[in-house]
């Protein structure tokens, strides 16, 4: 099935679009609050499409992701009871928030670094940090470091790989896409136990 090849072609068109930096900024902001699609999905093709701007794109993604994290923090801090908690309940994320609270108690600030650098849903931890009234300055610094490392790593790999990597990615994109779908399904069932 060539579903992912077609999607990849579409994403590469968006990545070359004149408004692509705006799309990246919006995606980075909302991904830190509620959006389920990782920023890397937009950042990687943009860095491949315009390798000379890869560092700019990584900086943009980092900045707007941390601004989104601050918004998520503010939601958890100021609007937990009237807005966030009912939304969390409606989408069935109560258990994830409980797990996030336990991780905060166990690892403290390191959980923000882990969530900001890895595929763990960062949005859950930005809102929970606000709910738990985590110190704001360490939250910002740790988010900047974690998000920056992640996005500059992605941009750097794309810049380093260049056109040969784009050709290889296009060749294997369908296989990789279905592997990701399989892993996502497995992760869903693993974490929903």
Short mmCIF file of C-alpha atoms in Angstrom, two decimals:
data_model
loop_
_atom_site.label_atom_id
_atom_site.label_comp_id
_atom_site.label_asym_id
_atom_site.label_seq_id
_atom_site.Cartn_x
_atom_site.Cartn_y
_atom_site.Cartn_z
CA UNK A 1 0.00 0.00 0.00
CA UNK A 2 1.41 3.40 -0.94
CA UNK A 3 -0.53 5.40 1.63
CA UNK A 4 2.59 6.71 3.36
CA UNK A 5 4.33 7.52 0.07
CA UNK A 6 1.45 9.79 -0.87
CA UNK A 7 1.38 11.35 2.60
CA UNK A 8 5.14 11.85 2.49
CA UNK A 9 4.84 13.62 -0.89
CA UNK A 10 2.15 15.88 0.54
CA UNK A 11 4.22 16.68 3.64
CA UNK A 12 7.24 17.49 1.47
CA UNK A 13 5.07 19.93 -0.52
CA UNK A 14 4.01 21.59 2.74
CA UNK A 15 7.65 21.64 3.87
CA UNK A 16 8.64 23.62 0.78
CA UNK A 17 5.67 25.98 1.04
CA UNK A 18 6.38 29.67 1.77
CA UNK A 19 4.29 29.44 4.95
CA UNK A 20 5.96 26.25 6.22
CA UNK A 21 7.70 28.08 9.11
CA UNK A 22 4.26 29.26 10.28
CA UNK A 23 2.88 25.71 10.07
CA UNK A 24 5.87 24.45 12.05
CA UNK A 25 5.46 27.14 14.71
CA UNK A 26 1.75 26.44 15.15
CA UNK A 27 2.33 22.68 15.25
CA UNK A 28 5.11 23.06 17.84
CA UNK A 29 2.94 25.28 20.03
CA UNK A 30 -0.21 23.14 20.02
CA UNK A 31 1.70 19.84 20.30
CA UNK A 32 2.90 20.95 23.74
CA UNK A 33 -0.70 21.47 24.86
CA UNK A 34 -2.97 18.90 23.18
CA UNK A 35 -1.96 18.00 19.59
CA UNK A 36 -1.14 14.27 19.19
CA UNK A 37 1.16 14.60 16.14
CA UNK A 38 4.85 15.16 16.99
CA UNK A 39 6.63 18.27 15.71
CA UNK A 40 9.28 16.05 14.09
CA UNK A 41 6.75 15.08 11.40
CA UNK A 42 6.91 18.67 10.10
CA UNK A 43 10.48 19.54 11.15
CA UNK A 44 12.25 16.61 9.47
CA UNK A 45 10.84 17.17 5.95
CA UNK A 46 11.42 20.92 6.27
CA UNK A 47 15.07 20.36 7.20
CA UNK A 48 15.37 17.90 4.29
CA UNK A 49 13.68 20.27 1.84
CA UNK A 50 15.81 23.28 2.90
CA UNK A 51 18.96 22.00 4.64
CA UNK A 52 20.49 25.51 4.75
CA UNK A 53 17.62 26.51 7.08
CA UNK A 54 17.65 23.38 9.27
CA UNK A 55 19.06 25.19 12.34
CA UNK A 56 16.54 28.01 11.96
CA UNK A 57 13.69 25.49 11.79
CA UNK A 58 14.99 23.67 14.89
CA UNK A 59 15.22 26.96 16.81
CA UNK A 60 11.70 27.92 15.72
CA UNK A 61 10.32 24.53 16.78
CA UNK A 62 12.09 24.79 20.15
CA UNK A 63 10.88 28.32 20.86
CA UNK A 64 7.24 27.67 19.97
CA UNK A 65 7.20 24.29 21.69
CA UNK A 66 8.35 25.90 24.94
CA UNK A 67 5.81 28.72 24.51
CA UNK A 68 3.15 26.03 24.10
CA UNK A 69 4.50 24.28 27.18
CA UNK A 70 4.08 27.52 29.13
CA UNK A 71 0.49 27.72 27.93
CA UNK A 72 -0.07 24.10 29.02
CA UNK A 73 1.52 24.94 32.37
CA UNK A 74 -0.81 27.93 32.76
CA UNK A 75 -3.84 25.74 31.97
CA UNK A 76 -2.83 23.25 34.65
CA UNK A 77 -1.98 25.99 37.12
CA UNK A 78 -4.98 28.30 36.72
CA UNK A 79 -7.72 26.41 34.92
CA UNK A 80 -7.45 22.81 36.13
CA UNK A 81 -10.87 22.49 37.79
CA UNK A 82 -13.09 24.46 35.38
CA UNK A 83 -11.45 23.53 32.04
CA UNK A 84 -8.66 20.95 32.03
CA UNK A 85 -9.98 18.31 34.42
CA UNK A 86 -13.35 17.94 32.61
CA UNK A 87 -11.51 17.74 29.27
CA UNK A 88 -9.07 15.14 30.65
CA UNK A 89 -12.03 13.10 31.93
CA UNK A 90 -13.85 13.33 28.58
CA UNK A 91 -10.88 11.90 26.65
CA UNK A 92 -10.04 9.27 29.26
CA UNK A 93 -6.63 10.65 30.28
CA UNK A 94 -7.18 10.57 34.07
CA UNK A 95 -4.83 7.61 34.50
CA UNK A 96 -2.13 9.32 32.46
CA UNK A 97 -2.28 12.37 34.72
CA UNK A 98 -2.04 10.13 37.79
CA UNK A 99 1.02 8.42 36.30
CA UNK A 100 2.53 11.82 35.47
CA UNK A 101 1.99 12.97 39.07
CA UNK A 102 3.71 9.82 40.35
CA UNK A 103 6.64 10.37 37.98
CA UNK A 104 6.97 13.97 39.21
CA UNK A 105 7.09 12.73 42.80
CA UNK A 106 9.68 10.10 41.90
CA UNK A 107 11.97 12.00 39.51
CA UNK A 108 11.13 15.67 39.99
CA UNK A 109 12.37 17.99 37.28
CA UNK A 110 14.00 15.13 35.34
CA UNK A 111 10.57 14.02 34.17
CA UNK A 112 10.24 17.28 32.22
CA UNK A 113 13.57 16.63 30.50
CA UNK A 114 12.60 13.04 29.68
CA UNK A 115 9.18 14.06 28.34
CA UNK A 116 10.59 16.97 26.33
CA UNK A 117 13.30 14.86 24.67
CA UNK A 118 11.56 11.52 24.10
CA UNK A 119 8.30 10.50 22.40
CA UNK A 120 6.53 10.40 25.79
CA UNK A 121 3.52 12.77 25.51
CA UNK A 122 5.08 16.07 26.61
CA UNK A 123 1.64 17.73 26.79
CA UNK A 124 0.61 15.54 29.74
CA UNK A 125 3.64 16.74 31.69
CA UNK A 126 3.32 20.43 30.81
CA UNK A 127 -0.23 20.54 32.18
CA UNK A 128 0.68 18.38 35.18
CA UNK A 129 3.64 20.65 35.99
CA UNK A 130 1.20 23.55 36.24
CA UNK A 131 -1.26 21.52 38.27
CA UNK A 132 1.52 20.60 40.73
CA UNK A 133 2.78 24.22 40.69
CA UNK A 134 6.30 23.24 39.71
CA UNK A 135 8.81 26.10 39.93
CA UNK A 136 8.48 27.99 36.64
CA UNK A 137 12.12 28.88 35.88
CA UNK A 138 13.42 25.28 36.16
CA UNK A 139 10.44 24.17 34.05
CA UNK A 140 11.35 26.66 31.30
CA UNK A 141 15.10 25.89 31.36
CA UNK A 142 14.60 22.12 31.36
CA UNK A 143 12.04 22.37 28.55
CA UNK A 144 14.38 24.53 26.47
CA UNK A 145 17.23 22.06 26.92
CA UNK A 146 15.15 18.92 26.25
CA UNK A 147 13.19 20.30 23.33
CA UNK A 148 16.26 22.00 21.87
CA UNK A 149 18.33 18.80 21.99
CA UNK A 150 15.55 16.84 20.34
CA UNK A 151 14.77 19.30 17.54
CA UNK A 152 18.38 20.19 16.78
CA UNK A 153 19.21 16.47 16.64
CA UNK A 154 16.39 15.87 14.14
CA UNK A 155 17.37 18.91 12.04
CA UNK A 156 21.05 17.95 12.18
CA UNK A 157 20.37 14.40 11.01
CA UNK A 158 18.27 15.68 8.12
CA UNK A 159 20.87 18.28 7.18
CA UNK A 160 23.66 15.72 7.38
CA UNK A 161 21.70 13.12 5.37
CA UNK A 162 20.55 15.55 2.68
CA UNK A 163 19.26 14.36 -0.68
CA UNK A 164 20.56 10.78 -0.38
CA UNK A 165 18.59 10.40 2.85
CA UNK A 166 15.49 11.86 1.24
CA UNK A 167 15.72 9.35 -1.61
CA UNK A 168 16.19 6.44 0.83
CA UNK A 169 13.37 7.67 3.02
CA UNK A 170 11.06 7.89 0.01
CA UNK A 171 12.02 4.34 -0.95
CA UNK A 172 11.24 2.92 2.52
CA UNK A 173 8.53 5.32 3.72
CA UNK A 174 5.66 2.85 3.35
CA UNK A 175 7.45 0.10 5.30
CA UNK A 176 8.50 2.58 7.99
CA UNK A 177 4.98 4.03 8.16
CA UNK A 178 3.35 0.65 8.75
CA UNK A 179 6.00 -0.24 11.35
CA UNK A 180 5.16 3.01 13.18
CA UNK A 181 1.44 2.21 13.04
CA UNK A 182 2.14 -1.25 14.49
CA UNK A 183 4.31 0.22 17.26
CA UNK A 184 1.66 2.85 18.07
CA UNK A 185 -1.03 0.16 18.35
CA UNK A 186 1.22 -1.99 20.54
CA UNK A 187 2.07 1.03 22.74
CA UNK A 188 -1.61 1.89 23.07
CA UNK A 189 -2.48 -1.59 24.30
CA UNK A 190 0.58 -1.72 26.53
CA UNK A 191 -0.15 1.60 28.26
CA UNK A 192 -3.94 1.14 28.45
CA UNK A 193 -3.64 -2.03 30.57
#
